[in-house]
Short mmCIF file of C-alpha atoms and ligand atoms in Angstrom, two decimals:
data_model
loop_
_atom_site.label_atom_id
_atom_site.label_comp_id
_atom_site.label_asym_id
_atom_site.label_seq_id
_atom_site.Cartn_x
_atom_site.Cartn_y
_atom_site.Cartn_z
CA UNK A 604 86.79 -11.66 3.36
CA UNK A 605 85.34 -14.30 0.38
CA UNK A 606 84.45 -16.57 3.55
CA UNK A 607 82.83 -13.78 5.35
CA UNK A 608 80.54 -12.89 2.53
CA UNK A 609 79.93 -16.62 1.87
CA UNK A 610 78.93 -17.00 5.72
CA UNK A 611 76.79 -13.77 5.48
CA UNK A 612 74.99 -15.06 2.09
CA UNK A 613 74.34 -18.37 3.33
CA UNK A 614 72.67 -16.80 6.52
CA UNK A 615 70.46 -14.40 4.34
CA UNK A 616 69.23 -17.51 2.34
CA UNK A 617 68.48 -19.29 5.45
CA UNK A 618 66.96 -16.69 7.40
CA UNK A 619 64.38 -15.47 4.19
CA UNK A 620 63.61 -19.14 4.27
CA UNK A 621 62.88 -19.47 7.69
CA UNK A 622 61.12 -16.04 8.03
CA UNK A 623 58.43 -17.14 5.36
CA UNK A 624 57.85 -20.62 6.91
CA UNK A 625 57.22 -19.23 10.11
CA UNK A 626 54.82 -16.52 8.81
CA UNK A 627 53.06 -18.83 6.78
CA UNK A 628 52.69 -21.36 9.55
CA UNK A 629 51.50 -18.84 11.88
CA UNK A 630 47.73 -19.51 13.01
CA UNK A 631 45.38 -16.60 12.89
CA UNK A 632 42.14 -17.37 14.30
CA UNK A 633 41.27 -14.29 16.08
CA UNK A 634 41.69 -10.35 16.05
CA UNK A 635 44.52 -10.69 18.71
CA UNK A 636 46.38 -13.29 16.67
CA UNK A 637 46.40 -10.99 13.76
CA UNK A 638 47.59 -8.18 15.74
CA UNK A 639 50.36 -10.61 17.23
CA UNK A 640 51.44 -11.68 13.57
CA UNK A 641 51.62 -7.95 12.74
CA UNK A 642 53.61 -7.07 15.84
CA UNK A 643 56.05 -10.10 15.24
CA UNK A 644 56.76 -9.48 11.58
CA UNK A 645 55.48 -5.98 10.40
CA UNK A 646 56.33 -3.21 12.98
CA UNK A 647 59.69 -1.47 12.92
CA UNK A 648 61.11 -3.91 15.52
CA UNK A 649 59.49 -6.77 14.07
CA UNK A 650 61.30 -9.78 12.03
CA UNK A 651 61.38 -8.21 8.56
CA UNK A 652 63.22 -5.11 9.73
CA UNK A 653 65.64 -7.28 11.70
CA UNK A 654 66.48 -9.40 8.70
CA UNK A 655 66.64 -5.94 6.73
CA UNK A 656 69.60 -5.43 9.29
CA UNK A 657 71.42 -8.47 7.97
CA UNK A 658 70.63 -7.69 4.30
CA UNK A 659 72.43 -4.41 4.92
CA UNK A 660 75.51 -6.02 6.05
CA UNK A 661 75.86 -7.80 2.78
CA UNK A 662 78.02 -6.28 0.12
CA UNK A 663 77.07 -4.95 -3.18
CA UNK A 664 77.12 -8.04 -5.06
CA UNK A 665 75.14 -9.82 -2.37
CA UNK A 666 72.70 -7.30 -2.12
CA UNK A 667 72.02 -7.46 -5.75
CA UNK A 668 71.51 -10.99 -5.43
CA UNK A 669 69.36 -11.46 -2.13
CA UNK A 670 67.51 -7.84 -2.57
CA UNK A 671 64.82 -9.22 -4.95
CA UNK A 672 64.13 -12.29 -2.82
CA UNK A 673 64.13 -10.27 0.25
CA UNK A 674 61.44 -7.98 -1.25
CA UNK A 675 59.45 -10.76 -2.13
CA UNK A 676 59.51 -12.35 0.82
CA UNK A 677 58.26 -8.91 2.66
CA UNK A 678 55.52 -8.57 0.11
CA UNK A 679 54.30 -12.35 0.80
CA UNK A 680 54.26 -11.83 4.48
CA UNK A 681 52.36 -8.44 4.05
CA UNK A 682 49.92 -10.18 1.92
CA UNK A 683 49.73 -13.12 4.48
CA UNK A 684 48.34 -10.33 6.84
CA UNK A 685 46.00 -8.91 4.58
CA UNK A 686 44.30 -12.33 3.63
CA UNK A 687 44.20 -13.12 7.10
CA UNK A 688 42.39 -9.81 7.96
CA UNK A 689 39.80 -10.32 4.92
CA UNK A 690 38.95 -13.77 6.20
CA UNK A 691 38.44 -12.65 9.73
CA UNK A 692 36.33 -9.81 8.78
CA UNK A 693 34.27 -12.26 6.43
CA UNK A 694 33.81 -14.60 9.41
CA UNK A 695 32.94 -11.80 11.70
CA UNK A 696 30.07 -10.58 9.09
CA UNK A 697 28.82 -14.20 8.23
CA UNK A 698 28.33 -14.55 12.54
CA UNK A 699 26.07 -11.52 12.42
CA UNK A 700 24.11 -12.48 9.35
CA UNK A 701 23.81 -16.19 9.72
CA UNK A 702 23.25 -16.43 6.06
CA UNK A 703 22.25 -20.12 6.44
CA UNK A 704 19.34 -19.29 8.47
CA UNK A 705 16.00 -19.18 6.20
CA UNK A 706 14.86 -15.54 5.69
CA UNK A 707 11.92 -13.64 6.86
CA UNK A 708 8.84 -13.38 4.67
CA UNK A 709 7.05 -10.23 4.61
CA UNK A 710 3.43 -10.98 4.50
CA UNK A 711 1.60 -9.57 1.55
CA UNK A 712 -1.40 -7.29 2.42
CA UNK A 713 -4.63 -7.73 0.62
CA UNK A 714 -7.06 -5.13 -0.81
CA UNK A 715 -10.27 -4.50 1.62
CA UNK A 716 -13.18 -6.06 -0.02
CA UNK A 717 -15.08 -2.63 0.22
CA UNK A 718 -12.49 -1.04 -1.61
CA UNK A 719 -12.33 -3.81 -4.40
CA UNK A 720 -16.15 -3.31 -4.82
CA UNK A 721 -15.85 0.13 -4.96
CA UNK A 722 -12.88 0.02 -7.44
CA UNK A 723 -14.66 -2.42 -9.52
CA UNK A 724 -17.88 -0.34 -9.83
CA UNK A 725 -16.08 2.59 -10.31
CA UNK A 726 -14.18 1.21 -13.21
CA UNK A 727 -17.91 0.20 -14.87
CA UNK A 728 -19.06 3.77 -14.65
CA UNK A 729 -15.68 5.26 -16.03
CA UNK A 730 -16.14 2.93 -18.85
CA UNK A 731 -19.52 4.62 -19.40
CA UNK A 732 -18.00 7.72 -19.68
CA UNK A 733 -18.31 9.12 -16.02
CA UNK A 734 -15.30 10.90 -14.21
CA UNK A 735 -14.64 10.54 -10.58
CA UNK A 736 -15.04 13.24 -8.27
CA UNK A 737 -14.44 13.60 -4.08
CA UNK A 738 -15.67 15.91 -1.71
CA UNK A 739 -15.07 16.52 2.18
CA UNK A 740 -16.33 14.02 5.03
CA UNK A 741 -16.98 16.97 7.18
CA UNK A 742 -19.77 18.94 5.66
CA UNK A 743 -21.70 22.18 6.14
CA UNK A 744 -25.52 22.22 6.47
CA UNK A 745 -25.70 24.22 3.14
CA UNK A 746 -24.15 21.16 1.17
CA UNK A 747 -25.59 18.20 3.09
CA UNK A 748 -28.79 19.62 3.42
CA UNK A 749 -30.09 22.92 2.33
CA UNK A 750 -29.04 23.07 -1.13
CA UNK A 751 -30.55 19.73 -1.73
CA UNK A 752 -33.99 20.69 -0.91
CA UNK A 753 -34.07 19.35 2.66
CA UNK A 754 -36.87 21.37 4.45
CA UNK A 755 -35.84 23.00 7.99
CA UNK A 756 -37.87 20.25 9.98
CA UNK A 757 -36.63 17.32 8.12
CA UNK A 758 -36.04 14.38 10.10
CA UNK A 759 -32.86 13.57 8.54
CA UNK A 760 -31.42 16.94 10.06
CA UNK A 761 -32.25 15.47 13.49
CA UNK A 762 -29.46 14.89 16.06
CA UNK A 763 -30.58 10.98 16.05
CA UNK A 764 -29.48 10.66 12.47
CA UNK A 765 -26.69 12.92 12.15
CA UNK A 766 -23.20 13.34 13.76
CA UNK A 767 -22.84 16.73 14.22
CA UNK A 768 -19.30 18.28 14.69
CA UNK A 769 -20.38 21.77 15.72
CA UNK A 770 -23.42 23.97 14.99
CA UNK A 771 -24.28 23.52 11.34
CA UNK A 772 -21.11 21.39 10.66
CA UNK A 773 -21.77 17.55 10.81
CA UNK A 774 -19.94 14.34 9.04
CA UNK A 775 -21.88 13.91 5.58
CA UNK A 776 -24.74 11.73 5.90
CA UNK A 777 -24.67 10.77 2.23
CA UNK A 778 -22.47 11.73 -1.02
CA UNK A 779 -25.18 13.65 -2.36
CA UNK A 780 -23.17 16.90 -0.70
CA UNK A 781 -20.84 16.27 -3.56
CA UNK A 782 -22.94 16.71 -6.16
CA UNK A 783 -23.76 20.35 -4.92
CA UNK A 784 -20.00 21.01 -4.70
CA UNK A 785 -19.94 19.89 -8.36
CA UNK A 786 -22.62 21.87 -9.77
CA UNK A 787 -21.31 25.19 -7.49
CA UNK A 788 -18.08 24.96 -9.73
CA UNK A 789 -20.11 26.20 -12.78
CA UNK A 790 -18.83 23.32 -15.04
CA UNK A 791 -21.21 22.05 -17.25
CA UNK A 792 -22.03 19.32 -18.66
CA UNK A 793 -21.43 17.17 -15.66
CA UNK A 794 -21.01 13.47 -15.79
CA UNK A 795 -19.47 12.14 -12.53
CA UNK A 796 -19.48 9.62 -9.77
CA UNK A 797 -18.50 10.42 -6.47
CA UNK A 798 -17.73 7.32 -4.53
CA UNK A 799 -16.70 7.51 -0.49
CA UNK A 800 -17.89 7.12 3.37
CA UNK A 801 -20.70 8.43 4.99
CA UNK A 802 -21.76 8.73 8.49
CA UNK A 803 -25.09 8.06 10.27
CA UNK A 804 -25.99 7.97 13.96
CA UNK A 805 -27.48 4.17 13.75
CA UNK A 806 -27.54 1.26 16.05
CA UNK A 807 -24.80 -1.12 15.06
CA UNK A 808 -25.86 -4.47 13.90
CA UNK A 809 -25.44 -7.26 11.44
CA UNK A 810 -27.01 -5.10 8.59
CA UNK A 811 -26.52 -1.70 9.64
CA UNK A 812 -23.47 0.54 10.93
CA UNK A 813 -22.72 4.02 11.83
CA UNK A 814 -20.45 4.36 8.84
CA UNK A 815 -20.76 3.18 5.13
CA UNK A 816 -20.13 3.74 1.82
CA UNK A 817 -21.89 5.22 -1.35
CA UNK A 818 -21.36 5.92 -4.97
CA UNK A 819 -22.97 8.88 -5.90
CA UNK A 820 -24.01 9.65 -9.73
CA UNK A 821 -24.55 13.05 -11.41
CA UNK A 822 -25.40 13.76 -15.28
CA UNK A 823 -26.43 17.25 -15.94
CA UNK A 824 -26.62 18.44 -19.46
CA UNK A 825 -29.14 19.68 -21.91
CA UNK A 826 -32.14 17.25 -22.76
CA UNK A 827 -31.18 14.68 -20.05
CA UNK A 828 -34.12 12.35 -19.42
CA UNK A 829 -35.57 9.55 -17.05
CA UNK A 830 -34.59 7.14 -19.91
CA UNK A 831 -30.99 7.91 -19.77
CA UNK A 832 -31.09 7.10 -16.17
CA UNK A 833 -32.61 3.95 -16.62
CA UNK A 834 -30.07 2.93 -19.31
CA UNK A 835 -27.24 4.04 -17.30
CA UNK A 836 -28.23 2.11 -14.44
CA UNK A 837 -29.44 -1.10 -16.44
CA UNK A 838 -25.87 -0.96 -18.09
CA UNK A 839 -24.21 -1.03 -14.70
CA UNK A 840 -26.15 -3.74 -13.17
CA UNK A 841 -25.64 -5.92 -16.14
CA UNK A 842 -21.84 -5.37 -16.04
CA UNK A 843 -21.70 -5.70 -12.20
CA UNK A 844 -24.26 -8.56 -11.30
CA UNK A 845 -24.08 -10.34 -14.77
CA UNK A 846 -25.88 -10.16 -18.02
CA UNK A 847 -29.16 -11.60 -17.27
CA UNK A 848 -29.88 -9.66 -14.17
CA UNK A 849 -33.36 -8.61 -13.85
CA UNK A 850 -34.02 -4.91 -12.39
CA UNK A 851 -37.06 -2.97 -11.64
CA UNK A 852 -37.84 0.79 -10.64
CA UNK A 853 -40.19 1.77 -7.74
CA UNK A 854 -41.45 5.30 -7.28
CA UNK A 855 -39.91 6.86 -4.01
CA UNK A 856 -39.35 10.05 -2.46
CA UNK A 857 -36.23 12.41 -1.99
CA UNK A 858 -36.20 15.96 -1.49
CA UNK A 859 -33.51 16.54 -3.98
CA UNK A 860 -35.12 14.51 -7.05
CA UNK A 861 -38.21 14.53 -8.81
CA UNK A 862 -39.54 11.99 -9.70
CA UNK A 863 -37.67 9.75 -7.57
CA UNK A 864 -37.25 6.11 -7.67
CA UNK A 865 -35.45 3.15 -5.99
CA UNK A 866 -34.15 0.54 -7.97
CA UNK A 867 -34.06 -3.19 -7.17
CA UNK A 868 -32.16 -6.26 -8.57
CA UNK A 869 -33.83 -9.74 -8.41
CA UNK A 870 -32.23 -12.29 -6.51
CA UNK A 871 -34.94 -14.72 -6.16
CA UNK A 872 -35.68 -16.56 -3.04
CA UNK A 873 -34.01 -20.03 -4.07
CA UNK A 874 -31.34 -19.92 -1.43
CA UNK A 875 -31.93 -19.31 2.29
CA UNK A 876 -29.75 -16.18 2.40
CA UNK A 877 -31.47 -14.68 -0.52
CA UNK A 878 -34.80 -15.33 0.89
CA UNK A 879 -33.76 -13.69 4.11
CA UNK A 880 -32.05 -10.62 2.20
CA UNK A 881 -35.23 -10.09 0.09
CA UNK A 882 -37.54 -10.61 2.94
CA UNK A 883 -39.11 -13.19 0.92
CA UNK A 884 -39.78 -11.14 -2.23
CA UNK A 885 -36.81 -12.07 -4.22
CA UNK A 886 -36.11 -8.21 -4.79
CA UNK A 887 -33.18 -6.29 -3.37
CA UNK A 888 -33.10 -2.59 -3.08
CA UNK A 889 -29.49 -1.42 -4.23
CA UNK A 890 -30.00 2.42 -5.06
CA UNK A 891 -32.04 5.40 -4.66
CA UNK A 892 -32.27 7.71 -8.12
CA UNK A 893 -34.21 10.31 -9.94
CA UNK A 894 -34.15 13.80 -11.73
CA UNK A 895 -32.44 16.23 -10.00
CA UNK A 896 -35.23 18.71 -8.65
CA UNK A 897 -35.30 22.41 -10.25
CA UNK A 898 -34.97 23.67 -6.83
CA UNK A 899 -31.61 21.95 -6.32
CA UNK A 900 -30.28 22.86 -9.93
CA UNK A 901 -31.25 26.63 -9.02
CA UNK A 902 -29.53 26.56 -5.60
CA UNK A 903 -26.35 25.80 -7.49
CA UNK A 904 -26.84 28.57 -10.03
CA UNK A 905 -27.81 26.24 -12.84
CA UNK A 906 -30.61 27.16 -15.20
CA UNK A 907 -33.33 24.77 -14.61
CA UNK A 908 -34.94 25.56 -17.95
CA UNK A 909 -31.94 25.00 -19.90
CA UNK A 910 -30.46 22.03 -18.37
CA UNK A 911 -31.72 18.84 -16.75
CA UNK A 912 -29.96 16.08 -14.92
CA UNK A 913 -30.32 12.66 -13.30
CA UNK A 914 -28.75 11.81 -9.89
CA UNK A 915 -28.32 8.08 -8.31
CA UNK A 916 -26.89 7.04 -4.82
CA UNK A 917 -25.76 3.42 -4.60
CA UNK A 918 -24.79 1.65 -1.15
CA UNK A 919 -21.62 -0.21 -1.62
CA UNK A 920 -21.57 -2.14 1.52
CA UNK A 921 -24.55 -4.21 1.19
CA UNK A 922 -23.77 -4.83 -2.41
CA UNK A 923 -20.27 -6.12 -1.26
CA UNK A 924 -21.96 -8.17 1.36
CA UNK A 925 -24.02 -9.62 -1.60
CA UNK A 926 -20.99 -10.15 -3.93
CA UNK A 927 -18.62 -11.69 -1.23
CA UNK A 928 -21.38 -13.80 0.87
CA UNK A 929 -20.45 -11.72 3.59
CA UNK A 930 -23.36 -12.27 6.47
CA UNK A 931 -22.28 -9.58 8.92
CA UNK A 932 -21.67 -6.20 8.01
CA UNK A 933 -19.38 -5.69 10.96
CA UNK A 934 -16.87 -8.22 9.94
CA UNK A 935 -15.82 -5.69 7.10
CA UNK A 936 -14.54 -3.43 9.70
CA UNK A 937 -13.36 -5.02 12.95
CA UNK A 938 -9.82 -5.59 11.43
CA UNK A 939 -9.69 -9.42 11.82
CA UNK A 940 -6.97 -10.52 9.62
CA UNK A 941 -8.57 -13.97 9.45
CA UNK A 942 -11.50 -12.32 7.66
CA UNK A 943 -9.39 -10.12 5.40
CA UNK A 944 -7.20 -12.79 4.31
CA UNK A 945 -9.83 -14.49 2.65
CA UNK A 946 -9.93 -11.80 -0.11
CA UNK A 947 -6.32 -12.01 -1.04
CA UNK A 948 -6.82 -12.49 -4.57
CA UNK A 949 -9.26 -9.49 -5.11
N1 DAH B 369 -28.56 10.38 -0.64
C1 DAH B 369 -29.50 9.13 -0.61
C2 DAH B 369 -29.10 8.59 0.49
O1 DAH B 369 -28.38 8.61 0.96
C3 DAH B 369 -29.40 8.20 -1.79
C4 DAH B 369 -29.91 9.03 -3.11
C5 DAH B 369 -31.11 8.91 -3.63
C6 DAH B 369 -28.92 9.57 -3.95
C7 DAH B 369 -31.60 9.53 -4.75
C8 DAH B 369 -29.23 10.27 -5.19
C9 DAH B 369 -30.74 10.01 -5.55
O2 DAH B 369 -28.47 10.85 -5.87
O3 DAH B 369 -30.95 10.72 -6.59
O4 DAH B 369 -30.25 7.81 1.08
#
C-alpha cells in the first residue's frame, strides 16, 4: 500500500512538472495555435483534466500534499492562455494601425481675405459705437428701391443692372436695403453698420464682378449733422489705412441722401499700381455717403422734423484689393487654393 501511494505520488509530481513544461514551451503564433492550445490543455478532455484523474486516485494525505501544486499549475496554464491571447490581439491591432507610419496631416484652412477685411472694418466701427445688423440678400422692390427714394424710371431698376428673381423681387443691389429694414423697426436712435454681399448684373472683369461686398452705415438720432458723418469716416480711415491718410469729400448724388458725397483717400501716384488705380490723380474713391433724405425717413415712419441722420456705403472688395495688393478681383472668388493659401496668417 505504501509503495503504491509512493508510486502514485511520484507520478503526480512528474506529471505536474511535465505538464507545466509542455504548456510553457508551446509556441503560440496564430489564432489557430491559440485554439489548439486550448483544446490540448483546457477543455474537458484536455491534459489538465486528465491529470485531475491521476490526482483523484491519490489518498487523502497525498491529495493534501499535491492539491495546492495541482491548482497552481492549472492557474498557470490558464494564465499562459490569457497572456498569449492578449499578445495576439495586440499584434492584430498593430497590423491594422501601423503605428510606425507617419500620421496624416489635416491641413489648416485660412480665412478668406474678403472676410478678414470685413472683420477688420467691422471691428473699427464697433469701437466707434456702431452695432452690426444684417438683412436678406433676396429683397423686394420696396426695400431695395422705392423706400430709398428711387424714382420709378431710375436706371438702377433696369433688368440690365439688377438680377430679378421674380416680378418685384431681386437680389439686393446694395446693402442700403438693410437701412430701410432697420428704420422700419421703429427703434431709435440707430447707430449700426450692415455688412453683406450685393449683386449686380455687370460684365465680369479684373475690376468688376457680378457680386461684391459692402458695409452700409446708418446713424439716426436728434441733431445728427454732416460733421458727425465726416468725423466718423475720418476716424475709420485713420484706423484702417494708417494715421496720416488724407481724405477728401466730393459732392455727388444718390436718391436716398441729400446732400450726398463720395469720399476718396489719397494714395499718390508714386507706384505704378497706385497710378493706375487712381487713374493718374492719386485719389481713390472708397465710399458714397450723405445725410439721409427726408423722404426716406418719412417712408420709414421717422419724423424728419425731429430726427436726422447720415448714411454711408463702403465697397469692401476694392479696399481688400488695395490692402492685399491683389490686381484681379476675380482671383478672390475662383477658389484657387494657391491664391488663398497666401492669406493663411490673416
Ligand atoms: N448704395 C450705394 C451704392 O451701392 C452706396 C451708398 C451711397 C450708400 C451713399 C449710402 C450712401 O448709404 O449714403 O452705390
